[in-house]
């Protein structure tokens, strides 16, 4: 291992037999070999609980977002923190994404190590070791990187570090709202950050403006925030403080990407601009907040509505009924370790009894009422046909906090055959 | 790789440079080499956010529980699902533990693959592939394994599977309470499960009785549940339905281990019994529910009170202040991806400014008010001395759901030097 190189990709890709959600393996396995095993979820070839991705639905979601962004002439940098799965990053790039958005230096390293060559780190870069990790990648001339700044201290720390390394780091100025997350709040902050950027211009290059509208929940407020950000960007352009042409403008989580697209595409600039949207959850979608958001988008945005297919829930977590200890209650081998629980508990979608035909829709009245570390309580009717050993496929709410509970996720075709596997690097 | 063997341990132990919470690595690293790097948290040698363990406090916690269990003449099988860290399992075994408790077949595989030879899987074993994973380990004559049963269907499924494999699986009968999790609720269920066990006796060996008192929250109710379980065990013993001597009796999560110890140690049996306690969170302790539980235990239990040292919080998650965008609010680079948030948000414990002496206690009025995937909002005073780049060490609430967010946790000595590293296998 050279001090200037990294382990070959293969060293990082072997699938350990110790992962949950796999069948019994007798040793490490290269991901390419997974399809050859002939595993099928319905034949109980996987150890449950198990999170799975549905190949056809992923493809539908990739197609939808590619068409949406293309219709607006924008760029897509899907937020990779959702999945932290380089294989999915590459599917997104092959489906036309301009780059990958990430949240930390380590996440950026994961993407870069797997061949991603353009990263928007939609976050402040803080701390000596985090800067060192980024600096290491900046020595790769093919690597394009952007991070955010919103404070004089932040700019000075970046400037000081990267000056010493003889490197220049690209930044976007983050605009924020009172009561929100990061981002400059007012004119005085803005001016002081711009002055700091001017002082450190040789090592910190201002390339554009960024916001995260998802801290707000009211459409008129969001539109007003977007307009203020555009005004700020125009002012900075007029003062010739940007070091990039076209000027980068970036916004959009997974809930309001239509509104950002509408406002940003309508913006008039005398300089060339490049608009980058950053939704992450569209790839697997969910049956909670993002389903609701998508319904609003389809109702309001004619471009989204014109695209056939659309967003489909492409992830399930499957688990066994392990006990039906009293009338009306089943205990499921599915815990807080296995699925997100912060935006609502997983919802039973499919019911399958091994050796018994095909999965059927779970009855509407089945519902999780509580999750513990490794168990869930499912409310059923006393006369439901439910046995120990039955398999339940759960829709999940909040993809980000489901992916981070799995190191591997088998990818299934329409017949529940394992055709691929996705590895995560959280 | 033979079909009957596993990869050598070293193949599974290399630390990937892609993990969060490490310094910049140029390739994979063997864990033994970590101390040689000379990393120190206070010198910003680690990329934050980072979860760390404090070596001396871990040792204090190991000592406390060893003495507690020894004083009662009981066995300890710490719940390994808390940490899923084989290195910590071995520290627990070296500190006198009888075995390791786990919750799933995959967790059991992780322990077995790392040399643990006695596992109490305090859960039902359900599903073809999970049984296959356990069957594979049962072919190791040195491996001792127990799991739970609480239903006729469960016993029949185990019996059928293990008969076909020509193996016998050890089980404990789980006793439950109405409104609780798994476990038989009443005499009729009990009798039918015992009859099923009698039918499958050649492949399913009844070795004892188990309960999880942590589903209850009221001490008298818990004592009554423990007494009922002891009565059931005595009845089964009288009927000579146990296949093990001594009979195993197991209970105790991390909140009520004193009460279980008191009730079980006072039990009178005509047959020999072996009592196994299963607390898991004592190893790192926390500053939430388990701190409160331990205060109750010390107040009520004279043996616990007589042990010097006691339980200390042995885990922190460190993170940077990345923005102070408005008076009274700091944005911390610490998210739901980094620490448990289900039993209360992490609490600021230490404050450290790089290159500035030693960490100091965080002011009492600092508090997280919200966590997002990768960020937290920290409430501060407008005139607090807080800068971008400051490091905050957070106490955590709920160790289980903090460990599962980290693949590696550096172990620090009293000077914040990295002296070891713990790997997790979730």
Coordinates of N, CA, C and O in Angstrom, one line a residue, chain A residues 112-248:
Chain A
X112 N -15.4 9.2 -3.7 CA -14.1 9.4 -4.5 C -13.4 8.1 -4.7 O -13.0 7.8 -5.8
X113 N -13.3 7.3 -3.6 CA -12.6 6.1 -3.7 C -13.3 5.1 -4.6 O -12.7 4.2 -5.2
X114 N -14.6 5.3 -4.8 CA -15.3 4.5 -5.8 C -15.5 5.1 -7.1 O -16.5 4.8 -7.9
X115 N -14.7 6.1 -7.4 CA -14.7 6.6 -8.8 C -15.6 7.8 -9.1 O -15.7 8.3 -10.2
X116 N -16.3 8.4 -8.1 CA -17.1 9.6 -8.3 C -16.1 10.8 -8.4 O -15.2 10.9 -7.6
X117 N -16.3 11.6 -9.4 CA -15.3 12.6 -9.7 C -15.8 14.0 -9.5 O -15.1 15.0 -9.8
X118 N -17.1 14.2 -9.1 CA -17.6 15.5 -8.8 C -18.6 15.4 -7.6 O -19.6 14.7 -7.6
X119 N -18.2 16.1 -6.5 CA -18.9 16.0 -5.3 C -19.3 17.5 -4.8 O -18.4 18.3 -4.8
X120 N -20.6 17.6 -4.5 CA -21.0 18.8 -3.8 C -21.2 18.4 -2.4 O -22.2 17.7 -2.1
X121 N -20.3 18.9 -1.5 CA -20.5 18.6 -0.1 C -21.4 19.7 0.5 O -20.9 20.8 0.7
X122 N -22.7 19.4 0.6 CA -23.6 20.4 1.0 C -23.6 20.7 2.5 O -24.6 20.5 3.2
X123 N -22.4 21.1 2.9 CA -22.2 21.2 4.3 C -20.9 22.0 4.5 O -20.0 22.0 3.6
X124 N -20.7 22.6 5.7 CA -19.5 23.2 6.1 C -18.4 22.2 6.2 O -18.7 21.1 6.8
X125 N -17.2 22.5 5.9 CA -16.0 21.6 6.1 C -15.3 22.1 7.3 O -14.7 23.2 7.2
X126 N -15.3 21.4 8.4 CA -14.8 21.9 9.6 C -13.8 20.9 10.3 O -14.2 19.7 10.3
X127 N -12.7 21.3 10.8 CA -11.8 20.4 11.5 C -10.6 20.0 10.7 O -10.7 19.7 9.5
X128 N -9.5 19.9 11.4 CA -8.2 19.6 10.8 C -8.2 18.3 10.0 O -7.8 18.3 8.8
X129 N -8.7 17.3 10.6 CA -8.7 16.0 9.9 C -9.7 15.9 8.7 O -9.4 15.3 7.7
X130 N -10.8 16.5 8.9 CA -11.8 16.6 7.8 C -11.2 17.3 6.6 O -11.3 16.9 5.4
X131 N -10.5 18.4 6.9 CA -9.8 19.2 5.8 C -8.7 18.4 5.2 O -8.5 18.4 4.0
X132 N -8.0 17.6 6.0 CA -6.9 16.8 5.5 C -7.4 15.7 4.5 O -6.8 15.4 3.5
X133 N -8.6 15.2 4.9 CA -9.2 14.1 4.0 C -9.5 14.7 2.7 O -9.3 14.2 1.6
X134 N -10.1 15.9 2.7 CA -10.5 16.6 1.4 C -9.3 17.0 0.7 O -9.2 16.8 -0.6
X135 N -8.3 17.5 1.4 CA -7.0 17.9 0.7 C -6.4 16.8 0.0 O -5.9 16.9 -1.2
X136 N -6.4 15.6 0.6 CA -5.9 14.4 -0.1 C -6.5 14.2 -1.4 O -5.9 13.9 -2.4
X137 N -7.8 14.3 -1.5 CA -8.6 14.1 -2.7 C -8.3 15.2 -3.7 O -8.3 15.0 -4.9
X138 N -8.1 16.4 -3.2 CA -7.9 17.6 -4.1 C -6.6 17.4 -4.9 O -6.4 18.1 -5.9
X139 N -5.7 16.6 -4.4 CA -4.5 16.3 -5.2 C -4.8 15.5 -6.5 O -3.9 15.4 -7.3
X140 N -6.0 15.0 -6.5 CA -6.4 14.3 -7.8 C -6.9 15.3 -8.7 O -8.0 15.9 -8.5
X141 N -6.2 15.6 -9.8 CA -6.6 16.7 -10.7 C -8.0 16.5 -11.4 O -8.6 17.4 -11.9
X142 N -8.4 15.3 -11.4 CA -9.7 15.0 -12.0 C -10.9 15.1 -11.0 O -12.1 14.9 -11.4
X143 N -10.6 15.5 -9.8 CA -11.7 15.5 -8.8 C -12.2 17.0 -8.6 O -11.4 17.9 -8.3
X144 N -13.5 17.1 -8.8 CA -14.1 18.5 -8.6 C -14.9 18.4 -7.3 O -15.8 17.6 -7.2
X145 N -14.7 19.4 -6.5 CA -15.3 19.4 -5.1 C -15.7 20.8 -4.7 O -15.1 21.8 -5.0
X146 N -16.9 20.8 -4.1 CA -17.4 22.1 -3.6 C -18.0 21.8 -2.2 O -18.6 20.8 -1.9
X147 N -17.7 22.8 -1.3 CA -18.4 22.7 0.0 C -19.0 24.1 0.4 O -18.9 25.0 -0.5
X148 N -19.6 24.2 1.5 CA -20.3 25.4 1.9 C -19.5 26.3 2.9 O -18.7 25.7 3.7
X149 N -19.7 27.6 2.8 CA -19.3 28.5 3.9 C -20.4 29.4 4.3 O -21.3 29.7 3.5
X150 N -20.4 29.7 5.6 CA -21.5 30.6 6.1 C -21.0 31.5 7.2 O -21.7 32.2 7.9
X151 N -19.6 31.5 7.5 CA -19.1 32.3 8.6 C -17.7 32.7 8.3 O -17.0 32.1 7.6
X152 N -17.3 33.8 8.9 CA -16.0 34.4 8.8 C -15.0 33.3 9.4 O -14.0 33.0 8.8
X153 N -15.3 32.8 10.6 CA -14.4 31.8 11.2 C -14.2 30.6 10.2 O -13.1 30.1 10.1
X154 N -15.3 30.1 9.6 CA -15.2 29.0 8.7 C -14.3 29.3 7.5 O -13.4 28.5 7.2
X155 N -14.5 30.5 6.9 CA -13.6 30.9 5.8 C -12.2 31.0 6.2 O -11.3 30.5 5.5
X156 N -11.9 31.6 7.4 CA -10.5 31.7 7.8 C -9.9 30.4 8.1 O -8.7 30.2 7.8
X157 N -10.6 29.5 8.7 CA -10.1 28.1 8.9 C -9.7 27.4 7.6 O -8.7 26.8 7.5
X158 N -10.7 27.5 6.7 CA -10.4 26.9 5.4 C -9.2 27.5 4.7 O -8.3 26.9 4.2
X159 N -9.2 28.9 4.7 CA -8.2 29.6 4.0 C -6.8 29.3 4.6 O -5.8 29.0 3.9
X160 N -6.7 29.3 5.9 CA -5.5 29.0 6.6 C -5.0 27.6 6.2 O -3.8 27.4 5.9
X161 N -5.9 26.6 6.3 CA -5.4 25.2 6.1 C -5.0 25.0 4.6 O -4.0 24.5 4.4
X162 N -5.8 25.5 3.7 CA -5.5 25.2 2.3 C -4.4 26.1 1.7 O -3.7 25.6 0.8
X163 N -4.2 27.2 2.3 CA -3.0 28.0 1.9 C -1.7 27.2 2.3 O -0.8 27.1 1.5
X164 N -1.7 26.7 3.5 CA -0.6 25.9 3.9 C -0.3 24.7 3.0 O 0.8 24.3 2.8
X165 N -1.4 24.1 2.5 CA -1.3 22.9 1.6 C -1.0 23.3 0.2 O -0.8 22.5 -0.7
X166 N -1.0 24.6 -0.1 CA -0.9 25.0 -1.5 C -2.0 24.6 -2.4 O -1.8 24.4 -3.6
X167 N -3.2 24.5 -1.8 CA -4.4 24.1 -2.5 C -5.4 25.2 -2.5 O -5.4 26.1 -1.6
X168 N -6.4 25.1 -3.4 CA -7.5 26.0 -3.4 C -8.8 25.2 -3.3 O -9.0 24.2 -4.0
X169 N -9.7 25.5 -2.4 CA -10.9 24.8 -2.3 C -12.1 25.6 -2.8 O -12.2 26.8 -2.6
X170 N -13.0 25.0 -3.5 CA -14.2 25.6 -4.0 C -15.3 25.7 -3.0 O -15.6 24.6 -2.4
X171 N -15.9 26.8 -2.9 CA -17.0 26.9 -1.9 C -18.3 27.6 -2.5 O -18.1 28.3 -3.5
X172 N -19.4 27.2 -1.9 CA -20.6 27.9 -2.2 C -21.0 28.7 -0.9 O -20.8 28.1 0.2
X173 N -21.5 29.8 -1.1 CA -22.0 30.6 0.1 C -23.4 30.1 0.5 O -24.3 30.1 -0.4
X174 N -23.5 29.6 1.7 CA -24.8 29.1 2.1 C -25.7 30.3 2.7 O -25.3 31.0 3.6
X175 N -26.9 30.4 2.2 CA -27.9 31.4 2.7 C -28.9 30.6 3.6 O -29.3 29.5 3.2
X176 N -29.1 31.2 4.7 CA -30.1 30.6 5.7 C -31.2 31.5 6.1 O -31.3 32.6 5.6
X177 N -32.1 30.9 6.9 CA -33.2 31.7 7.4 C -33.2 31.7 9.0 O -32.7 30.7 9.6
X178 N -33.7 32.8 9.6 CA -33.7 32.8 11.0 C -34.6 31.6 11.5 O -35.6 31.3 11.0
X179 N -34.0 31.0 12.6 CA -34.7 29.8 13.1 C -34.4 28.5 12.3 O -34.8 27.4 12.7
X180 N -33.5 28.6 11.3 CA -33.2 27.5 10.5 C -31.9 26.8 10.9 O -31.5 27.0 12.0
X181 N -31.2 26.2 9.9 CA -30.0 25.5 10.2 C -28.8 26.4 9.9 O -28.8 27.5 10.4
X182 N -27.9 26.0 9.2 CA -26.7 26.9 8.9 C -27.1 27.9 7.8 O -28.2 27.9 7.3
X183 N -26.2 28.7 7.4 CA -26.4 29.7 6.4 C -26.5 31.1 6.9 O -27.0 31.4 8.0
X184 N -26.0 32.1 6.2 CA -26.0 33.5 6.7 C -27.4 34.0 6.7 O -28.2 33.7 5.8
X185 N -27.7 34.8 7.8 CA -29.0 35.2 8.0 C -29.3 36.6 7.5 O -30.5 36.9 7.3
X186 N -28.3 37.5 7.5 CA -28.6 38.9 7.2 C -27.5 39.5 6.5 O -26.4 38.9 6.2
X187 N -27.7 40.8 6.1 CA -26.7 41.6 5.3 C -25.4 41.7 5.9 O -24.3 41.6 5.3
X188 N -25.4 41.9 7.3 CA -24.1 42.2 8.0 C -23.3 40.9 7.9 O -22.1 41.0 7.6
X189 N -23.9 39.8 8.2 CA -23.1 38.5 8.1 C -22.6 38.3 6.7 O -21.5 37.9 6.5
X190 N -23.5 38.5 5.8 CA -23.2 38.3 4.3 C -21.9 39.1 4.0 O -21.0 38.6 3.4
X191 N -22.0 40.4 4.4 CA -20.9 41.3 4.0 C -19.6 40.8 4.6 O -18.5 40.8 4.0
X192 N -19.6 40.4 5.9 CA -18.4 40.0 6.6 C -17.8 38.7 6.0 O -16.6 38.5 5.8
X193 N -18.7 37.8 5.6 CA -18.3 36.5 5.0 C -17.6 36.8 3.6 O -16.6 36.3 3.3
X194 N -18.3 37.7 2.9 CA -17.7 38.1 1.6 C -16.4 38.8 1.7 O -15.5 38.5 0.9
X195 N -16.2 39.6 2.7 CA -14.9 40.2 3.0 C -13.8 39.1 3.3 O -12.7 39.2 2.8
X196 N -14.2 38.2 4.1 CA -13.3 37.1 4.5 C -12.9 36.3 3.2 O -11.8 35.9 3.0
X197 N -13.9 36.0 2.4 CA -13.7 35.3 1.1 C -12.7 36.1 0.2 O -11.8 35.5 -0.4
X198 N -12.9 37.4 0.2 CA -12.0 38.3 -0.6 C -10.5 38.2 0.0 O -9.6 38.0 -0.8
X199 N -10.4 38.1 1.3 CA -9.0 38.0 1.9 C -8.4 36.7 1.5 O -7.2 36.6 1.4
X200 N -9.2 35.6 1.5 CA -8.6 34.3 1.3 C -8.8 33.8 -0.1 O -8.7 32.6 -0.4
X201 N -9.0 34.7 -1.1 CA -9.4 34.3 -2.4 C -8.4 33.3 -3.1 O -8.8 32.5 -3.9
X202 N -7.2 33.5 -2.7 CA -6.1 32.6 -3.3 C -6.3 31.1 -2.9 O -5.8 30.2 -3.6
X203 N -7.0 30.9 -1.8 CA -7.1 29.5 -1.4 C -8.5 29.0 -1.2 O -8.8 27.9 -0.9
X204 N -9.5 30.0 -1.3 CA -10.9 29.6 -1.2 C -11.6 30.3 -2.3 O -11.7 31.6 -2.4
X205 N -12.2 29.5 -3.2 CA -12.8 30.1 -4.5 C -14.3 30.1 -4.3 O -14.9 29.0 -4.2
X206 N -14.9 31.2 -4.4 CA -16.4 31.3 -4.3 C -17.0 31.0 -5.7 O -16.8 31.7 -6.6
X207 N -17.7 29.9 -5.7 CA -18.2 29.4 -7.0 C -19.7 29.5 -7.2 O -20.3 29.3 -8.2
X208 N -20.4 29.9 -6.1 CA -21.8 30.0 -6.2 C -22.5 30.2 -4.9 O -21.9 30.5 -3.9
X209 N -23.8 30.0 -4.9 CA -24.7 30.2 -3.7 C -25.6 29.0 -3.5 O -26.0 28.3 -4.5
X210 N -25.8 28.7 -2.3 CA -26.5 27.4 -1.9 C -27.6 27.7 -0.9 O -27.3 28.6 0.0
X211 N -28.6 27.0 -0.9 CA -29.6 27.0 0.3 C -30.2 25.6 0.4 O -30.2 24.8 -0.5
X212 N -30.8 25.4 1.6 CA -31.6 24.2 1.9 C -32.9 24.7 2.3 O -33.1 25.1 3.5
X213 N -33.9 24.6 1.4 CA -35.2 25.1 1.6 C -36.0 24.2 2.5 O -37.1 24.6 3.1
X214 N -35.5 23.0 2.8 CA -36.2 22.0 3.5 C -36.4 22.3 5.0 O -37.1 21.6 5.7
X215 N -35.7 23.4 5.5 CA -35.9 23.8 6.9 C -37.2 24.5 7.0 O -37.7 24.8 8.1
X216 N -37.8 24.9 5.9 CA -39.1 25.6 5.9 C -40.2 24.6 5.5 O -39.9 23.6 4.8
X217 N -41.5 24.9 5.9 CA -42.5 24.0 5.6 C -43.7 24.6 4.9 O -44.7 24.0 4.7
X218 N -43.6 25.9 4.5 CA -44.7 26.6 3.9 C -44.2 27.1 2.6 O -43.2 27.8 2.4
X219 N -45.0 26.8 1.5 CA -44.6 27.1 0.2 C -44.3 28.6 -0.1 O -43.3 28.9 -0.7
X220 N -45.2 29.5 0.3 CA -44.9 30.9 0.1 C -43.5 31.3 0.7 O -42.7 32.1 0.1
X221 N -43.3 30.9 1.9 CA -42.0 31.2 2.6 C -40.9 30.6 1.8 O -39.8 31.3 1.7
X222 N -41.0 29.4 1.3 CA -39.9 28.8 0.6 C -39.7 29.6 -0.7 O -38.5 29.9 -1.0
X223 N -40.7 30.0 -1.4 CA -40.5 30.8 -2.6 C -39.9 32.1 -2.3 O -39.0 32.6 -3.1
X224 N -40.2 32.7 -1.2 CA -39.6 34.0 -0.8 C -38.1 33.8 -0.5 O -37.3 34.6 -0.8
X225 N -37.8 32.7 0.2 CA -36.4 32.4 0.6 C -35.6 32.1 -0.7 O -34.5 32.6 -0.9
X226 N -36.2 31.5 -1.7 CA -35.5 31.2 -3.0 C -35.2 32.5 -3.7 O -34.1 32.7 -4.2
X227 N -36.2 33.4 -3.7 CA -36.1 34.7 -4.4 C -35.0 35.5 -3.7 O -34.2 36.2 -4.4
X228 N -35.0 35.5 -2.4 CA -33.9 36.3 -1.7 C -32.5 35.7 -2.0 O -31.6 36.5 -2.2
X229 N -32.5 34.4 -2.1 CA -31.2 33.8 -2.4 C -30.7 34.2 -3.8 O -29.5 34.5 -4.1
X230 N -31.7 34.2 -4.7 CA -31.3 34.6 -6.1 C -30.9 36.1 -6.2 O -29.9 36.4 -6.8
X231 N -31.6 36.9 -5.4 CA -31.2 38.3 -5.3 C -29.7 38.4 -4.8 O -28.9 39.2 -5.3
X232 N -29.4 37.7 -3.7 CA -28.1 37.7 -3.2 C -27.1 37.3 -4.2 O -26.0 37.9 -4.4
X233 N -27.4 36.2 -4.9 CA -26.5 35.7 -5.9 C -26.2 36.8 -7.0 O -25.1 37.0 -7.5
X234 N -27.3 37.4 -7.4 CA -27.1 38.5 -8.5 C -26.3 39.6 -8.0 O -25.4 40.1 -8.7
X235 N -26.5 40.0 -6.7 CA -25.6 41.1 -6.1 C -24.2 40.7 -6.1 O -23.3 41.5 -6.5
X236 N -23.9 39.5 -5.7 CA -22.5 39.0 -5.7 C -21.9 39.0 -7.1 O -20.7 39.3 -7.3
X237 N -22.7 38.6 -8.0 CA -22.3 38.5 -9.4 C -22.0 39.9 -9.9 O -20.9 40.1 -10.6
X238 N -22.8 40.8 -9.6 CA -22.6 42.2 -10.0 C -21.3 42.8 -9.5 O -20.6 43.5 -10.2
X239 N -21.0 42.4 -8.3 CA -19.7 42.8 -7.6 C -18.5 42.0 -8.1 O -17.4 42.1 -7.6
X240 N -18.8 41.0 -9.0 CA -17.7 40.2 -9.6 C -16.9 39.4 -8.5 O -15.7 39.3 -8.6
X241 N -17.6 38.9 -7.6 CA -17.0 38.2 -6.5 C -17.0 36.7 -6.7 O -16.4 35.9 -5.9
X242 N -17.6 36.2 -7.8 CA -17.6 34.8 -8.0 C -16.3 34.4 -8.8 O -15.9 35.2 -9.7
X243 N -15.8 33.2 -8.5 CA -14.6 32.7 -9.2 C -14.9 31.6 -10.2 O -14.1 30.8 -10.5
X244 N -16.2 31.5 -10.5 CA -16.6 30.4 -11.4 C -17.6 30.9 -12.4 O -18.5 31.7 -12.0
X245 N -17.5 30.5 -13.6 CA -18.5 30.8 -14.6 C -18.8 29.5 -15.4 O -17.8 28.9 -15.9
X246 N -20.0 29.0 -15.4 CA -21.2 29.6 -14.9 C -21.2 29.6 -13.3 O -20.5 28.8 -12.7
X247 N -22.0 30.5 -12.8 CA -22.2 30.6 -11.3 C -23.1 29.4 -10.9 O -24.1 29.1 -11.6
X248 N -22.7 28.7 -9.9 CA -23.5 27.6 -9.4 C -24.6 28.1 -8.4 O -24.3 28.9 -7.5

